[in-house]
Amino acid sequence: MSVWAVANQKGGVGKTTTTVTMAGLLAQRGQQTLMIDLDPHGSLTTYFGHDPDNIETSVYSLFQNDGGENYEDALCLSTRVENLYLMPASTAMATLDRQLGAREGMGLILARAIQRLAGRFEHVFIDCPPVLGVLMVNALAASDRLLIPVQTEFLALKGLERMLRTLSMILRARKKPLRYTIVPTMFDRRTRASLESLKNLRERHPDEMWRSVIPVDTLFREASRQGVPLNLLNPHARGAIAYANLLDKLLDSANSEIPAAVHS
Ligand SMILES: Nc1ncnc2c1ncn2[C@@H]1O[C@H](COP(=O)(O)OP(=O)(O)OP(=O)(O)O)[C@@H](O)[C@H]1O
Ligand SMILES: [Mg+2]
């Protein structure tokens, strides 16, 4: 099983879109894939037709210790897409930092739950909230690989540097390094902001950057309106093709091509 976290402290950079599309592609290829919504806003949960304000069991339940054996199994809901499952978020998760923040041992709850699901899923994608807190700590402890979507706009680099500082802080507690890949998103080659920010990102992070880009594609919005990953709405959409290329690259290079690692 491989576990991928998708994170950036900056909001609206394409984290949820990256999660849905990458997971949707794997599901379409016949791989049992789980998406975990770790954001109390629950955009991913809403995407697949559930209401994070009125959901009875969610990631929140994992942290309440009220589940008992194999409880996480029941939290994985099927979706309209074959092979694709969702562990939903509830808005109550926003209170977890206050409730558990300083309590010992809270950082590994998600990792343990995912380990118990290892027989069931080949891939797990964790959609992270844009804040540093107990949920983000859990995501980074649970994952083998991190994707950092960065919107190609002015100030992109600034948001990224902040995320990387957070990352190295959190990873101090982790025993093994975490490989990460920066994914430039919403690229529009007609705008100076996109071109310049891409150039800056490449200069600054030549080894950690995926060499291509995810273009702006208005069909992402349509796919989210319909509650399906873009590759299922239209596999020829340029956004779907770009994510398929990213996925192939990452699967291929699982061991070599993108050697970046953050050490404590
Ligand atoms: N490549 C793209 N082209 C066009 N629109 C996109 C693209 N990627 C994402 N979007 C749109 O941008 C908006 C923000 O994307 P998304 O929700 O994936 O970001 P996020 O990082 O998860 O945001 P948040 O921090 O609020 O959770 C959404 O409306 C989404 O449909
Ligand atoms: Mg999101």
Short mmCIF file of C-alpha atoms and ligand atoms in Angstrom, two decimals:
data_model
loop_
_atom_site.label_atom_id
_atom_site.label_comp_id
_atom_site.label_asym_id
_atom_site.label_seq_id
_atom_site.Cartn_x
_atom_site.Cartn_y
_atom_site.Cartn_z
CA MET A 1 0.00 0.00 0.00
CA SER A 2 1.24 3.48 -0.75
CA VAL A 3 0.08 6.49 1.22
CA TRP A 4 0.21 9.94 -0.33
CA ALA A 5 -0.46 13.18 1.50
CA VAL A 6 -1.47 16.28 -0.45
CA ALA A 7 -0.66 19.41 1.52
CA ASN A 8 0.04 23.12 1.38
CA GLN A 9 -0.75 25.66 4.07
CA LYS A 10 -1.94 28.01 1.41
CA GLY A 11 -5.64 27.72 0.61
CA GLY A 12 -7.13 27.22 -2.84
CA VAL A 13 -3.99 25.89 -4.56
CA GLY A 14 -5.53 22.64 -5.85
CA LYS A 15 -5.05 20.16 -2.98
CA THR A 16 -8.55 18.70 -3.18
CA THR A 17 -8.51 18.67 -6.98
CA THR A 18 -5.16 16.85 -6.93
CA THR A 19 -6.48 14.29 -4.43
CA VAL A 20 -9.67 13.61 -6.40
CA THR A 21 -8.01 13.37 -9.79
CA MET A 22 -5.02 11.25 -8.78
CA ALA A 23 -7.24 8.89 -6.77
CA GLY A 24 -9.80 8.83 -9.60
CA LEU A 25 -7.12 7.84 -12.10
CA LEU A 26 -5.89 4.98 -9.93
CA ALA A 27 -9.47 3.76 -9.37
CA GLN A 28 -10.09 3.88 -13.11
CA ARG A 29 -7.00 1.73 -13.57
CA GLY A 30 -8.59 -0.86 -11.31
CA GLN A 31 -6.71 -0.10 -8.09
CA GLN A 32 -8.54 -0.05 -4.79
CA THR A 33 -8.09 3.54 -3.69
CA LEU A 34 -9.11 5.41 -0.57
CA MET A 35 -9.33 9.19 -0.21
CA ILE A 36 -9.23 10.59 3.32
CA ASP A 37 -10.69 14.03 3.93
CA LEU A 38 -8.61 15.59 6.68
CA ASP A 39 -9.92 19.10 6.17
CA PRO A 40 -12.69 20.16 8.59
CA HIS A 41 -14.15 22.26 5.78
CA GLY A 42 -14.89 18.99 4.07
CA SER A 43 -14.60 20.07 0.42
CA LEU A 44 -13.65 16.54 -0.60
CA THR A 45 -16.58 15.14 1.38
CA THR A 46 -18.96 17.61 -0.26
CA TYR A 47 -17.50 16.77 -3.67
CA PHE A 48 -18.77 13.22 -3.26
CA GLY A 49 -22.21 14.23 -2.07
CA HIS A 50 -21.97 14.12 1.74
CA ASP A 51 -22.59 16.96 4.14
CA PRO A 52 -19.70 17.50 6.58
CA ASP A 53 -22.08 19.43 8.88
CA ASN A 54 -24.38 16.46 9.28
CA ILE A 55 -22.29 13.35 9.03
CA GLU A 56 -22.43 10.80 11.81
CA THR A 57 -19.19 8.92 11.37
CA SER A 58 -16.06 10.48 9.96
CA VAL A 59 -12.34 10.91 10.54
CA TYR A 60 -13.42 12.64 13.73
CA SER A 61 -14.58 9.27 15.10
CA LEU A 62 -11.03 7.92 14.82
CA PHE A 63 -9.89 10.56 17.29
CA GLN A 64 -12.72 9.94 19.72
CA ASN A 65 -11.57 6.49 20.64
CA ASP A 66 -15.11 5.22 20.52
CA GLY A 67 -14.75 2.93 17.60
CA GLY A 68 -13.47 -0.37 18.82
CA GLU A 69 -11.84 -2.98 16.63
CA ASN A 70 -11.61 -2.39 12.91
CA TYR A 71 -13.77 0.64 13.25
CA GLU A 72 -11.98 2.38 10.39
CA ASP A 73 -13.37 -0.20 7.96
CA ALA A 74 -16.87 1.16 8.44
CA LEU A 75 -15.63 4.71 7.85
CA CYS A 76 -14.64 3.99 4.24
CA LEU A 77 -17.69 4.86 2.15
CA SER A 78 -18.08 3.72 -1.42
CA THR A 79 -18.52 6.40 -4.08
CA ARG A 80 -20.22 6.38 -7.47
CA VAL A 81 -16.85 5.47 -8.91
CA GLU A 82 -15.83 1.84 -8.91
CA ASN A 83 -12.78 1.10 -6.70
CA LEU A 84 -12.88 4.57 -5.16
CA TYR A 85 -13.67 5.06 -1.47
CA LEU A 86 -13.92 8.05 0.84
CA MET A 87 -13.29 8.47 4.54
CA PRO A 88 -15.27 11.67 5.07
CA ALA A 89 -14.61 14.74 7.21
CA SER A 90 -16.96 16.40 9.63
CA THR A 91 -16.85 20.02 10.70
CA ALA A 92 -16.37 18.82 14.29
CA MET A 93 -12.77 18.06 13.33
CA ALA A 94 -12.06 21.78 13.67
CA THR A 95 -12.21 21.30 17.45
CA LEU A 96 -9.57 18.57 17.56
CA ASP A 97 -6.63 20.90 18.06
CA ARG A 98 -8.21 22.40 21.13
CA GLN A 99 -9.25 19.01 22.47
CA LEU A 100 -6.10 17.04 21.82
CA GLY A 101 -3.40 19.50 20.86
CA ALA A 102 -0.96 18.74 23.60
CA ARG A 103 -1.98 15.20 24.46
CA GLU A 104 0.68 12.55 23.94
CA GLY A 105 0.37 9.96 21.21
CA MET A 106 -2.22 11.84 19.16
CA GLY A 107 0.08 12.18 16.16
CA LEU A 108 -0.12 8.53 15.13
CA ILE A 109 -3.86 7.90 15.20
CA LEU A 110 -4.29 8.17 11.45
CA ALA A 111 -1.14 6.19 10.67
CA ARG A 112 -2.39 3.29 12.78
CA ALA A 113 -5.86 3.36 11.24
CA ILE A 114 -4.36 3.34 7.74
CA GLN A 115 -2.07 0.45 8.62
CA ARG A 116 -5.09 -1.59 9.64
CA LEU A 117 -6.58 -0.92 6.18
CA ALA A 118 -3.52 -2.19 4.35
CA GLY A 119 -5.20 -5.38 3.13
CA ARG A 120 -8.05 -3.46 1.60
CA PHE A 121 -6.48 -0.61 -0.35
CA GLU A 122 -3.55 -0.28 -2.70
CA HIS A 123 -3.42 3.51 -2.51
CA VAL A 124 -4.47 6.06 0.07
CA PHE A 125 -4.63 9.81 -0.62
CA ILE A 126 -4.91 12.24 2.28
CA ASP A 127 -6.35 15.67 1.51
CA CYS A 128 -4.88 17.98 4.16
CA PRO A 129 -6.33 21.15 5.67
CA PRO A 130 -4.43 24.38 4.94
CA VAL A 131 -3.40 24.75 8.59
CA LEU A 132 -0.65 23.37 10.73
CA GLY A 133 -2.18 21.36 13.54
CA VAL A 134 -2.82 17.90 14.87
CA LEU A 135 -4.45 16.79 11.59
CA MET A 136 -1.52 17.85 9.42
CA VAL A 137 0.88 16.20 11.87
CA ASN A 138 -1.12 12.99 11.55
CA ALA A 139 -1.11 13.16 7.77
CA LEU A 140 2.64 13.60 7.54
CA ALA A 141 3.27 10.80 10.02
CA ALA A 142 1.04 8.45 8.03
CA SER A 143 2.36 9.06 4.53
CA ASP A 144 5.19 7.69 2.39
CA ARG A 145 5.05 10.46 -0.12
CA LEU A 146 3.97 14.09 -0.17
CA LEU A 147 2.58 16.16 -3.01
CA ILE A 148 2.68 19.94 -2.61
CA PRO A 149 0.44 21.67 -5.14
CA VAL A 150 1.56 25.24 -5.75
CA GLN A 151 -0.57 27.65 -7.72
CA THR A 152 1.50 29.37 -10.39
CA GLU A 153 0.83 32.97 -9.42
CA PHE A 154 2.75 35.87 -7.90
CA LEU A 155 3.87 35.02 -4.34
CA ALA A 156 3.73 31.28 -5.07
CA LEU A 157 7.25 30.92 -3.77
CA LYS A 158 6.46 32.64 -0.51
CA GLY A 159 3.64 30.23 0.33
CA LEU A 160 5.81 27.29 -0.62
CA GLU A 161 8.71 28.36 1.60
CA ARG A 162 6.31 28.60 4.50
CA MET A 163 5.03 25.11 3.82
CA LEU A 164 8.57 23.73 3.61
CA ARG A 165 9.49 25.31 6.94
CA THR A 166 6.44 23.73 8.55
CA LEU A 167 7.35 20.45 6.97
CA SER A 168 10.85 20.30 8.32
CA MET A 169 9.54 21.24 11.75
CA ILE A 170 6.97 18.45 11.77
CA LEU A 171 9.34 15.94 10.26
CA ARG A 172 11.77 16.29 13.12
CA ALA A 173 9.58 13.81 14.97
CA ARG A 174 9.56 11.37 12.08
CA LYS A 175 12.13 8.62 11.86
CA LYS A 176 12.41 8.34 8.09
CA PRO A 177 12.65 11.11 5.49
CA LEU A 178 9.58 12.04 3.47
CA ARG A 179 9.96 12.44 -0.28
CA TYR A 180 8.04 15.34 -1.66
CA THR A 181 7.14 16.60 -5.10
CA ILE A 182 6.07 20.15 -5.88
CA VAL A 183 3.24 20.25 -8.41
CA PRO A 184 2.70 23.56 -10.22
CA THR A 185 -1.06 24.01 -10.67
CA MET A 186 -3.51 26.25 -12.55
CA PHE A 187 -0.82 27.13 -15.03
CA ASP A 188 -1.92 29.57 -17.73
CA ARG A 189 0.83 30.17 -20.25
CA ARG A 190 -0.83 33.37 -21.45
CA THR A 191 -0.21 35.12 -18.15
CA ARG A 192 3.02 36.65 -16.96
CA ALA A 193 2.22 35.57 -13.38
CA SER A 194 2.16 31.91 -14.38
CA LEU A 195 5.31 32.10 -16.49
CA GLU A 196 7.33 34.04 -13.95
CA SER A 197 6.29 32.03 -10.95
CA LEU A 198 7.08 28.78 -12.74
CA LYS A 199 10.51 30.08 -13.63
CA ASN A 200 11.15 31.13 -10.02
CA LEU A 201 9.95 27.83 -8.63
CA ARG A 202 12.19 25.90 -11.00
CA GLU A 203 15.21 28.00 -10.17
CA ARG A 204 14.67 27.67 -6.48
CA HIS A 205 13.63 24.01 -6.31
CA PRO A 206 15.10 22.32 -9.37
CA ASP A 207 15.15 18.82 -7.90
CA GLU A 208 11.84 18.70 -6.12
CA MET A 209 9.70 20.12 -8.90
CA TRP A 210 7.67 17.97 -11.23
CA ARG A 211 8.98 19.04 -14.63
CA SER A 212 5.58 19.60 -16.23
CA VAL A 213 2.51 21.55 -15.04
CA ILE A 214 -1.20 21.15 -14.37
CA PRO A 215 -2.88 23.65 -16.70
CA VAL A 216 -5.94 25.75 -15.97
CA ASP A 217 -8.91 23.72 -17.11
CA THR A 218 -12.46 24.91 -16.53
CA LEU A 219 -13.67 21.31 -16.70
CA PHE A 220 -12.37 20.75 -13.15
CA ARG A 221 -15.24 22.89 -11.92
CA GLU A 222 -17.72 20.96 -14.00
CA ALA A 223 -16.36 17.65 -12.69
CA SER A 224 -16.77 18.86 -9.11
CA ARG A 225 -20.31 19.99 -9.87
CA GLN A 226 -21.08 16.49 -11.09
CA GLY A 227 -19.24 14.85 -8.19
CA VAL A 228 -16.87 12.75 -10.30
CA PRO A 229 -13.12 12.92 -10.91
CA LEU A 230 -12.30 14.79 -14.13
CA ASN A 231 -10.77 11.70 -15.76
CA LEU A 232 -14.18 10.01 -15.55
CA LEU A 233 -16.05 13.01 -16.87
CA ASN A 234 -13.64 13.39 -19.76
CA PRO A 235 -10.39 11.43 -19.92
CA HIS A 236 -9.23 13.65 -22.80
CA ALA A 237 -9.57 16.89 -20.87
CA ARG A 238 -6.16 18.52 -20.68
CA GLY A 239 -6.32 18.66 -16.90
CA ALA A 240 -7.01 14.92 -16.73
CA ILE A 241 -4.16 14.18 -19.13
CA ALA A 242 -1.77 16.31 -17.09
CA TYR A 243 -2.63 14.50 -13.85
CA ALA A 244 -2.27 11.14 -15.63
CA ASN A 245 1.24 12.19 -16.69
CA LEU A 246 2.05 13.21 -13.13
CA LEU A 247 0.79 9.91 -11.80
CA ASP A 248 2.82 7.91 -14.33
CA LYS A 249 5.91 9.88 -13.50
CA LEU A 250 5.49 9.36 -9.77
CA LEU A 251 4.74 5.67 -10.07
CA ASP A 252 7.72 5.19 -12.36
CA SER A 253 10.05 7.18 -10.24
CA ALA A 254 8.88 5.63 -7.01
CA ASN A 255 12.51 4.91 -6.31
CA SER A 256 14.71 7.18 -8.32
CA GLU A 257 13.81 10.15 -10.51
CA ILE A 258 12.69 12.61 -7.86
CA PRO A 259 15.26 12.14 -5.15
CA ALA A 260 14.19 15.00 -2.94
CA ALA A 261 13.90 14.28 0.73
CA VAL A 262 13.42 16.33 3.84
CA HIS A 263 15.51 15.21 6.73
CA SER A 264 15.03 16.23 10.28
N1 LIG B 1 -6.03 23.21 -12.79
C1 LIG B 1 -7.14 23.87 -12.47
N2 LIG B 1 -7.79 24.62 -13.41
C2 LIG B 1 -8.90 25.31 -13.10
N3 LIG B 1 -9.48 25.31 -11.89
C3 LIG B 1 -8.89 24.58 -10.92
C4 LIG B 1 -7.70 23.83 -11.15
N4 LIG B 1 -7.35 23.22 -9.99
C5 LIG B 1 -8.28 23.57 -9.09
N5 LIG B 1 -9.20 24.38 -9.63
C6 LIG B 1 -10.36 25.02 -8.97
O1 LIG B 1 -9.84 25.92 -8.00
C7 LIG B 1 -10.60 25.89 -6.81
C8 LIG B 1 -9.68 25.52 -5.63
O2 LIG B 1 -9.17 24.22 -5.85
P1 LIG B 1 -9.10 23.14 -4.67
O3 LIG B 1 -10.39 23.11 -3.92
O4 LIG B 1 -8.61 21.89 -5.26
O5 LIG B 1 -7.97 23.81 -3.77
P2 LIG B 1 -7.56 23.47 -2.25
O6 LIG B 1 -6.10 23.73 -2.16
O7 LIG B 1 -8.05 22.12 -1.88
O8 LIG B 1 -8.37 24.58 -1.45
P3 LIG B 1 -8.59 24.64 0.17
O9 LIG B 1 -7.32 25.14 0.73
O10 LIG B 1 -9.71 25.61 0.30
O11 LIG B 1 -8.93 23.26 0.62
C9 LIG B 1 -11.71 24.87 -7.07
O12 LIG B 1 -12.86 25.57 -7.48
C10 LIG B 1 -11.19 24.01 -8.20
O13 LIG B 1 -12.23 23.49 -9.03
MG MG B 2 -9.23 21.50 -0.26
#
